[in-house]
Coordinates of C-alpha atoms in Angstrom, one line a residue:
X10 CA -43.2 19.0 -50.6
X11 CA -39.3 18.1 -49.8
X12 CA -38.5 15.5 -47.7
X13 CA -37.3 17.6 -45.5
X14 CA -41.0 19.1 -44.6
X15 CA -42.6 16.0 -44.6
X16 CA -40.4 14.8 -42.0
X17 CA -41.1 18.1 -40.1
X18 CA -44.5 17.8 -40.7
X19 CA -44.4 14.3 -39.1
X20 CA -42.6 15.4 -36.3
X21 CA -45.1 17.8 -35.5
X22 CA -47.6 15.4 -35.5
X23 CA -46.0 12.4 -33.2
X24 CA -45.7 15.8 -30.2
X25 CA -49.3 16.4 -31.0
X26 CA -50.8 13.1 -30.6
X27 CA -48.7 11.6 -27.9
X28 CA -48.3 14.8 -25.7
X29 CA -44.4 15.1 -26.1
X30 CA -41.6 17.3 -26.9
X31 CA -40.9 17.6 -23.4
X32 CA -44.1 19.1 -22.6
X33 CA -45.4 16.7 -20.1
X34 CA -46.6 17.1 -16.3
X35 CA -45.3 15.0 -13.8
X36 CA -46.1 11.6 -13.8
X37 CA -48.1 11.7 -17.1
X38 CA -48.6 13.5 -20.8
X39 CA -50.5 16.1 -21.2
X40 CA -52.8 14.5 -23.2
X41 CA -53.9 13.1 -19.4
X42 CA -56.5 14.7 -17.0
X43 CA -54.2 16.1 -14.9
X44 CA -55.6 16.3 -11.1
X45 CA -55.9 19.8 -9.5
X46 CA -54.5 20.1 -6.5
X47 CA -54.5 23.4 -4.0
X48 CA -52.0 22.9 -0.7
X49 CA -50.7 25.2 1.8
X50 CA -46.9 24.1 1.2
X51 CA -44.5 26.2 -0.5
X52 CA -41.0 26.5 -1.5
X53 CA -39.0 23.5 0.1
X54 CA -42.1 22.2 1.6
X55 CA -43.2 21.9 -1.9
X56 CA -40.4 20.7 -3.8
X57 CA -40.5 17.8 -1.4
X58 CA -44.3 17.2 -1.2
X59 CA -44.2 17.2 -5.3
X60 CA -41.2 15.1 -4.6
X61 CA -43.5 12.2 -3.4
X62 CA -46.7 13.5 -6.0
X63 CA -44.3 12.1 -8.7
X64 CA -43.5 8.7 -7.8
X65 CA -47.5 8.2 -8.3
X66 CA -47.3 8.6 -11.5
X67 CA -50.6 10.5 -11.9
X68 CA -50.8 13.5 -14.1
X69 CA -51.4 16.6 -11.6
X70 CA -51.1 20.4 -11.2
X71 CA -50.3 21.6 -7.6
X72 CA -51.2 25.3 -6.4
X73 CA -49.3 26.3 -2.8
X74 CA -50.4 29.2 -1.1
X75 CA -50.3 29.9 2.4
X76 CA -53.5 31.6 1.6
X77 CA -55.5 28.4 0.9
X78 CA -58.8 28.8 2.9
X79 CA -58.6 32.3 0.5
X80 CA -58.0 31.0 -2.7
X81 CA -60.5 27.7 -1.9
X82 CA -63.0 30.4 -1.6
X83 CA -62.5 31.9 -4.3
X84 CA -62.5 29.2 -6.5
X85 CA -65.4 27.7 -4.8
X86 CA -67.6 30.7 -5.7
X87 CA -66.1 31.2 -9.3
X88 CA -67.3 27.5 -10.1
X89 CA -63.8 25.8 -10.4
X90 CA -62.9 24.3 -7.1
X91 CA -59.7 22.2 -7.5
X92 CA -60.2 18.5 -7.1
X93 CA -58.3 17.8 -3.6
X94 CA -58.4 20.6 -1.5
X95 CA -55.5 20.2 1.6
X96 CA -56.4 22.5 4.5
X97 CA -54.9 23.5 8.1
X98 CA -58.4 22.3 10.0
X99 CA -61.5 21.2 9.2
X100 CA -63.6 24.3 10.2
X101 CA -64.2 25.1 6.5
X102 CA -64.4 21.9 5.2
X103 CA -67.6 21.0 7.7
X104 CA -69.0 24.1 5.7
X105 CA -68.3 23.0 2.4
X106 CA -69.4 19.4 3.7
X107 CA -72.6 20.6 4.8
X108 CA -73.3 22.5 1.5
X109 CA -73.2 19.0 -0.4
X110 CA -69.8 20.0 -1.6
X111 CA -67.2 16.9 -0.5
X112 CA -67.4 14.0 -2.3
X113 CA -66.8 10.9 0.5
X114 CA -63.2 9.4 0.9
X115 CA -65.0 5.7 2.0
X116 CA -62.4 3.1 1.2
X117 CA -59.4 5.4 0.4
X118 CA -57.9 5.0 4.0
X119 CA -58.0 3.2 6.8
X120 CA -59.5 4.7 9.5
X121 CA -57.9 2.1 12.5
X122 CA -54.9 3.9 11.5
X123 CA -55.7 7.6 12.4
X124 CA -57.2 7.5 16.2
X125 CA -57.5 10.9 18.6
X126 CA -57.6 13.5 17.7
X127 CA -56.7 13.0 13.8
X128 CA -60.5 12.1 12.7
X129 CA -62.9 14.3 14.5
X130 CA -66.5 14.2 13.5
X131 CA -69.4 16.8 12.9
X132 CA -73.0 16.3 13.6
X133 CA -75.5 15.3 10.9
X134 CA -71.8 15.1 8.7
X135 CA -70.4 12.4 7.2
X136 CA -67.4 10.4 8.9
X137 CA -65.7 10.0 5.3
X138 CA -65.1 13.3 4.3
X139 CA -61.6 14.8 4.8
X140 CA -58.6 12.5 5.9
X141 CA -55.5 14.4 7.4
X142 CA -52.2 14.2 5.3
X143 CA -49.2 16.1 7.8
X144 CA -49.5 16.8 11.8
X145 CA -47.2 19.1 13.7
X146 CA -46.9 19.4 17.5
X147 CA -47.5 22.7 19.2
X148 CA -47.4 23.2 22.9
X149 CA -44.0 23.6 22.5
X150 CA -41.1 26.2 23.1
X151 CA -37.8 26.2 20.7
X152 CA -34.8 27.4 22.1
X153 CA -30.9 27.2 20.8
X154 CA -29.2 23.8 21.7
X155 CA -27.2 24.6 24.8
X156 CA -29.3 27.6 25.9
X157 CA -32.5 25.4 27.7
X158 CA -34.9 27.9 29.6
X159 CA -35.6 27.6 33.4
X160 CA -39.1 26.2 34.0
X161 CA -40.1 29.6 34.8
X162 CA -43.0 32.5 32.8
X163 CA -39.9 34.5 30.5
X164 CA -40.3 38.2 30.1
X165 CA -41.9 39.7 27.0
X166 CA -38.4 40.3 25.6
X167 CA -37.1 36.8 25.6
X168 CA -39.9 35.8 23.0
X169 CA -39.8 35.9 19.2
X170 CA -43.4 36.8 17.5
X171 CA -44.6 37.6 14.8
X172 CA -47.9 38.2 13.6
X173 CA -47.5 38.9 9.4
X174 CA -48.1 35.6 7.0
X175 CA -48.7 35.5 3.6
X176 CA -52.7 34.5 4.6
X177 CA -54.8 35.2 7.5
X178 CA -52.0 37.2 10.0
X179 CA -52.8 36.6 13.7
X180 CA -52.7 33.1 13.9
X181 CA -49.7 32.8 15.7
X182 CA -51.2 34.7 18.6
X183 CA -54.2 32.6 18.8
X184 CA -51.9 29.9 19.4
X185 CA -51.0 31.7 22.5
X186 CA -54.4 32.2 23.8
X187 CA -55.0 28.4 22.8
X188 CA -52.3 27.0 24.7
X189 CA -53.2 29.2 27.8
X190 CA -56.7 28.0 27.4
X191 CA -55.6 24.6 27.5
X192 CA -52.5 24.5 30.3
X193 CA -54.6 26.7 32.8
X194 CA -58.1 24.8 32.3
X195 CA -57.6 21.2 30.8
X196 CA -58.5 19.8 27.8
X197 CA -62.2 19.7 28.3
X198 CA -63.0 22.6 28.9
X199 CA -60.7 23.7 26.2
X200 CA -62.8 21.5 23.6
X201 CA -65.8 23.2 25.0
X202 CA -64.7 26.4 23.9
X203 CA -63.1 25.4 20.8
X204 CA -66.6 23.6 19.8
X205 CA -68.7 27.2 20.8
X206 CA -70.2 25.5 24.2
X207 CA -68.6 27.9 25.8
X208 CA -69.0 31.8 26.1
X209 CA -65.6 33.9 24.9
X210 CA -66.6 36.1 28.3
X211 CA -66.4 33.0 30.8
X212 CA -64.0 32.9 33.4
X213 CA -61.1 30.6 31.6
X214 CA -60.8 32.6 28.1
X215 CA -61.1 36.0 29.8
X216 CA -58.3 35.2 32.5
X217 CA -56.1 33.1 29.5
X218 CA -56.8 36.4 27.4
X219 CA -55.9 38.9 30.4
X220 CA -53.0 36.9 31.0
X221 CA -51.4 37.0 27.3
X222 CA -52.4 40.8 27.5
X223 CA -50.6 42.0 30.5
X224 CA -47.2 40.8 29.5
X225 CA -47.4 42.4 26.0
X226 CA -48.2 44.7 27.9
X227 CA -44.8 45.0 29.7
X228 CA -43.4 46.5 26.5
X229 CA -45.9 48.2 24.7
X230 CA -43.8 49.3 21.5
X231 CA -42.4 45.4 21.2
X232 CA -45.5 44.4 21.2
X233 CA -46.3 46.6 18.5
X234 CA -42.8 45.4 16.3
X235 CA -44.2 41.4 16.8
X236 CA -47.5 42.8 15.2
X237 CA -45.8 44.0 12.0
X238 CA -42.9 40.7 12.4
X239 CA -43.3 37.8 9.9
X240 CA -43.6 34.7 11.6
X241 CA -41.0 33.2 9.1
X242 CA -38.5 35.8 10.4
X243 CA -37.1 38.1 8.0
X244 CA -36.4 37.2 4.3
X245 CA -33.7 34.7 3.4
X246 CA -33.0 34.6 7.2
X247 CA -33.2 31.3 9.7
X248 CA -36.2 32.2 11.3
X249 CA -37.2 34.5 14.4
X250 CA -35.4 32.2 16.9
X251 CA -32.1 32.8 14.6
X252 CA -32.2 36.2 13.7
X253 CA -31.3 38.0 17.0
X254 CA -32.2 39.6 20.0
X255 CA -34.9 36.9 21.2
X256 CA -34.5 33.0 23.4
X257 CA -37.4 31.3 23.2
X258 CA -40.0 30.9 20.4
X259 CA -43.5 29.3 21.0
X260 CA -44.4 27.7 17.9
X261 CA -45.3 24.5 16.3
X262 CA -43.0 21.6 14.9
X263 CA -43.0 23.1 11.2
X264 CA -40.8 25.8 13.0
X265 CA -37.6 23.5 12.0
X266 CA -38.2 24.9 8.1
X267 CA -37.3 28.5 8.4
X268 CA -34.7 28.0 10.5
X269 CA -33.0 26.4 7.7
X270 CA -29.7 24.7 8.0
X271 CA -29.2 26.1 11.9
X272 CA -32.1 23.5 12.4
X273 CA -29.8 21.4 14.0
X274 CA -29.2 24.0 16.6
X275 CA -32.8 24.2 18.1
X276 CA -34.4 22.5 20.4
X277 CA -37.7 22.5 22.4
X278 CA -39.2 22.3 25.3
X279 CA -43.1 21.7 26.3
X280 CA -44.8 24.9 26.5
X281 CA -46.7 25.0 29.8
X282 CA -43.9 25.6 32.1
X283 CA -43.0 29.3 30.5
X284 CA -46.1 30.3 29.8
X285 CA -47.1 33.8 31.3
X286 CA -48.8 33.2 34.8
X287 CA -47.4 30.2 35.6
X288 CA -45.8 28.0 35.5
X289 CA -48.3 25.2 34.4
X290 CA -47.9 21.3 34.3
X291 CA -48.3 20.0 31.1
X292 CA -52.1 19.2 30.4
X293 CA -52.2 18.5 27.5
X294 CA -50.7 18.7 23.9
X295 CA -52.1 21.0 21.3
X296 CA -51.6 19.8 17.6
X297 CA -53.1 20.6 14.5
X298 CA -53.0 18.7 11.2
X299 CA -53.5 19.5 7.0
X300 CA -56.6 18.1 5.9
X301 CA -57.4 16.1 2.6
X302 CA -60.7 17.1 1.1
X303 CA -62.2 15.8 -2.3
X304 CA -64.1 18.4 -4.5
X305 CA -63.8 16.4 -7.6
X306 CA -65.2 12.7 -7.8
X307 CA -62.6 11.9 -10.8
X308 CA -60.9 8.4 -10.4
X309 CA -57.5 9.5 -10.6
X310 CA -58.1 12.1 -8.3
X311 CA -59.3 9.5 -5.6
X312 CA -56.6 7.4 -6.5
X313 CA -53.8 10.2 -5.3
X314 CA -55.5 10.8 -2.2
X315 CA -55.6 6.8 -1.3
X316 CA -51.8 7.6 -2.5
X317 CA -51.2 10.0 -0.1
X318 CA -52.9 8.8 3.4
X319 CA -50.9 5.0 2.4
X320 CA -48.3 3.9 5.0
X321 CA -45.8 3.9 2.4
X322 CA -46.3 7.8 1.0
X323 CA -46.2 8.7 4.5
X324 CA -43.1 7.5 5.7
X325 CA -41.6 8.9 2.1
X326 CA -42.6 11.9 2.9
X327 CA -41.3 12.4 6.1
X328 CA -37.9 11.0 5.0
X329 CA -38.2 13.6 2.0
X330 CA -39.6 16.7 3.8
X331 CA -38.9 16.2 7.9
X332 CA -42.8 15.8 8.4
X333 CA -45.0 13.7 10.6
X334 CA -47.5 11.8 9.7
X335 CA -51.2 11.5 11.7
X336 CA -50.9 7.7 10.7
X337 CA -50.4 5.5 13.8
X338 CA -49.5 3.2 11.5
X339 CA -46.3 4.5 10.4
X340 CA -42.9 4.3 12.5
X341 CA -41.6 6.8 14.8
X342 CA -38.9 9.0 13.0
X343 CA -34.8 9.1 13.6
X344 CA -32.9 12.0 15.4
X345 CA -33.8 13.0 19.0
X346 CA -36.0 16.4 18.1
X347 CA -38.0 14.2 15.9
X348 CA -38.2 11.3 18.4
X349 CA -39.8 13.8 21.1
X350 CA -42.5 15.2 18.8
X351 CA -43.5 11.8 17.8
X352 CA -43.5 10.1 21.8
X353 CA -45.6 13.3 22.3
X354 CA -48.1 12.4 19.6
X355 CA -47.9 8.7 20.8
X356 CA -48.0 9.1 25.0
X357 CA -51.4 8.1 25.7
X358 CA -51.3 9.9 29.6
X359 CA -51.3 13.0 27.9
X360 CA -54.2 14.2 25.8
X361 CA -54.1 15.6 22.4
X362 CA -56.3 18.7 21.4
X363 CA -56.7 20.0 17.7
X364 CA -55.7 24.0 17.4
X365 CA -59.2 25.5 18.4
X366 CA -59.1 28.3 15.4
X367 CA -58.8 25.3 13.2
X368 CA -62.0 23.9 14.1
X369 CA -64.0 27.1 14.9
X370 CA -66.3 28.4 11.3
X371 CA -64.2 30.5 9.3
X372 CA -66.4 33.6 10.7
X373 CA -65.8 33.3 14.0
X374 CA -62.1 31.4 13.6
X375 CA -61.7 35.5 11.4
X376 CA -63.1 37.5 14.2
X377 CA -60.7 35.9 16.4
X378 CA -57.4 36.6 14.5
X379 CA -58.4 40.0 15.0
X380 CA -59.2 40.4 18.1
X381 CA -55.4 39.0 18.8
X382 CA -54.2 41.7 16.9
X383 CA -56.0 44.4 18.5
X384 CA -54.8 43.2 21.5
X385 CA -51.1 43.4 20.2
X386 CA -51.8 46.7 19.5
X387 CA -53.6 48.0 22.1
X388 CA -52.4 45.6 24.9
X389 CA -53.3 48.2 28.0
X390 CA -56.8 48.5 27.0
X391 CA -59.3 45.8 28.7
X392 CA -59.7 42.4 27.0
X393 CA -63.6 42.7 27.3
X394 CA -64.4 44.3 24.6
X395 CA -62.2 42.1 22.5
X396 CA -64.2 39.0 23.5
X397 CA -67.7 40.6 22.9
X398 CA -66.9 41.2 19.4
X399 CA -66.1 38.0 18.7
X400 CA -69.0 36.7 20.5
X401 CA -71.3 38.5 18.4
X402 CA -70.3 36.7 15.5
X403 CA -70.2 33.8 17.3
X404 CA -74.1 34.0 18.2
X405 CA -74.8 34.9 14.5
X406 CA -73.9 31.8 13.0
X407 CA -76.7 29.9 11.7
X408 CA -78.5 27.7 14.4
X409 CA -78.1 24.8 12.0
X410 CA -74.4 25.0 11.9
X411 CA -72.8 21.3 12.3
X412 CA -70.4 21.6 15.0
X413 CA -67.2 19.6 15.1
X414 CA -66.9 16.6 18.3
X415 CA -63.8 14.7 19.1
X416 CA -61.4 17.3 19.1
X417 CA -59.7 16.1 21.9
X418 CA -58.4 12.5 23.1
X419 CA -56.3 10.4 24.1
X420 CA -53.8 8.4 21.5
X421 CA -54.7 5.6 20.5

């Protein structure tokens, strides 16, 4: 054997045993366990979220899919759940949680530091269970800077929807209905809904529904070109609000990131006085959050999590990816758009409420993404019908079905 093998040989050997030759994950060899990781944030959201995974220094892999409650699933029922699972509500994970599948988050958090509505509870569920990572603000309108709407209902044309995502489509008008529910009949009544106390054919969803209906209604054939629009706005664009022909777009916070570098140019305004119907004083705040969930007991895995939900990852984060942390603990951002979504997550006269589709079991949360886009497509025909079919699958989840309490509150 020359010395020139042997040296090759030994070469070989050293990237074997200590995981080199430029092979290794972030923050670790691959000779490490890395920790599994499936997340609903993609393309800059995740080049900045893997951004704050590396200064860890914990081996991981990271899977981001705006499909995650699809992909969960999946992997749920093919045996290989990843170890933290991050969600947009906590519907699901009280399912999973109830089928013994959630191992408990005690002592990775502090739970002083998340007050209303960031920890809501389930009956006969575990308090420990799922800790929430990012919030965003909805209840809100975007506009270009300089071009502020009147406090008055706008016409079907002014808005820019779109119903298509990459997951479950229709989302974006539940948040419609949501907001209705919630600026026409308050927040408790709202959480009554949103919990399944409350019939989809009583008086304040049917006149919320009726109401969203009638001014799609106005333009029949726009209605129809929101159904098929992404809610991104078209491909390499700056979002819906951006991309012509519409004023006003009623979305949440996380709207800032398809507008891309115009995001400077929007602005926003709360919701409730150009809602259709009104116009409506401000209620309430809806807001929804990505939850943390542990599927895998593994140390290091618990270890990122406690990373994550720590003062210190979340104000990295937000100064790496413009997000906003559920953790009361951590200091209002800079800039004036970002200073008025966190006084709204921080004004204790106003309520907060979680989205209601978050919260609702994937069934039911399913039936009612449909029903919204039956309505966009048919938005002459009565809203009755719409609301029994959900209802039916409403009344045939199981009786036993833990149902979620404290989705609306005050901040603390």
């Amino acid at each position: 054997m020359t010395r020139g093998v042997r040296v090759l040989l030994l070469l070989l050997a050293l990237c074997v045993t200590a995981a080199g030759c430029g092979l290794a994950a972030p923050g670790g060899s691959d000779a490490d366990p890395k920790v599994t990781i499936l997340g609903p944030w993609t393309d800059e959201q995740e080049v900045r979220f893997k951004e704050v995974l590396n200064g860890f220094g914990i081996p991981y892999t990271y899977q981001g899919t705006a499909a995650t409650r699809e992909v969960l699933l999946a992997e749920v029922q093919a045996g290989n759940p990843p170890d933290i699972a991050i969600l947009p509500g906590v519907g699901e994970l009280v399912e999973y949680a109830s089928e013994g599948r959630l191992h408990s988050l005690d002592g990775l958090y502090d739970p002083e530091e998340y007050g209303n509505p960031w920890r809501p509870a389930a009956e006969g569920v575990a308090d420990d269970l799922w800790v929430p990572l990012k919030a965003d603000l909805k209840s809100i309108v975007w506009y270009r800077t300089g071009e502020a709407p009147r406090p008055r209902p706008a016409p079907l044309a002014a808005w820019c929807v779109g119903m298509g995502d990459d997951g479950a489509s229709g989302w974006p008008g539940s948040d419609w209905i949501e907001d209705l529910i919630l600026q026409r009949a308050g927040p408790v009544l709202y959480a009554r809904w949103a919990t399944g106390d409350m019939p989809w054919a009583d008086g304040p969803v049917r006149d919320a529904w009726t109401t969203w209906a009638r001014m799609l209604a106005q333009d029949p054939d726009a209605a129809g070109r929101m159904l098929l629009a992404d809610h991104r706005g078209p491909a390499g664009g700056h979002g819906l609000l951006f991309g012509g022909g519409c004023d006003l777009e009623h979305q949440g916070s996380f709207a800032r990131a398809f507008y891309g570098d115009r995001s400077g140019r929007a602005a926003f305004a709360d919701s409730a006085p150009l809602l259709p119907g009104g116009p409506y004083t401000v209620k309430a705040h809806e807001v929804s959050a990505d939850f943390a969930a542990l599927f895998g007991g593994g140390g290091a895995a618990r270890d990122l999590i406690r990373r994550l939900a720590s003062r210190d990852a979340q104000e990295d984060w937000g100064r790496k990816g413009g997000v906003f942390s559920p953790n009361a603990a951590v200091p209002p951002k800079d800039g004036a758009v970002d200073k008025e979504v966190s006084h709204r997550f921080t004004d204790q006269r106003v309520p907060l409420c979680l989205d209601a589709s978050d919260v609702m079991p994937a069934a039911v949360r399913d039936a009612f993404y449909e029903a919204v886009l039956l309505t966009m497509a048919h938005p002459g025909e009565p809203v009755g019908e719409r609301l029994d079919d959900v209802q039916k699958v409403q009344d045939a989840q199981p009786e036993d079905t833990p149902r979620l309490t404290g989705v609306c509150g005050r901040p603390q």
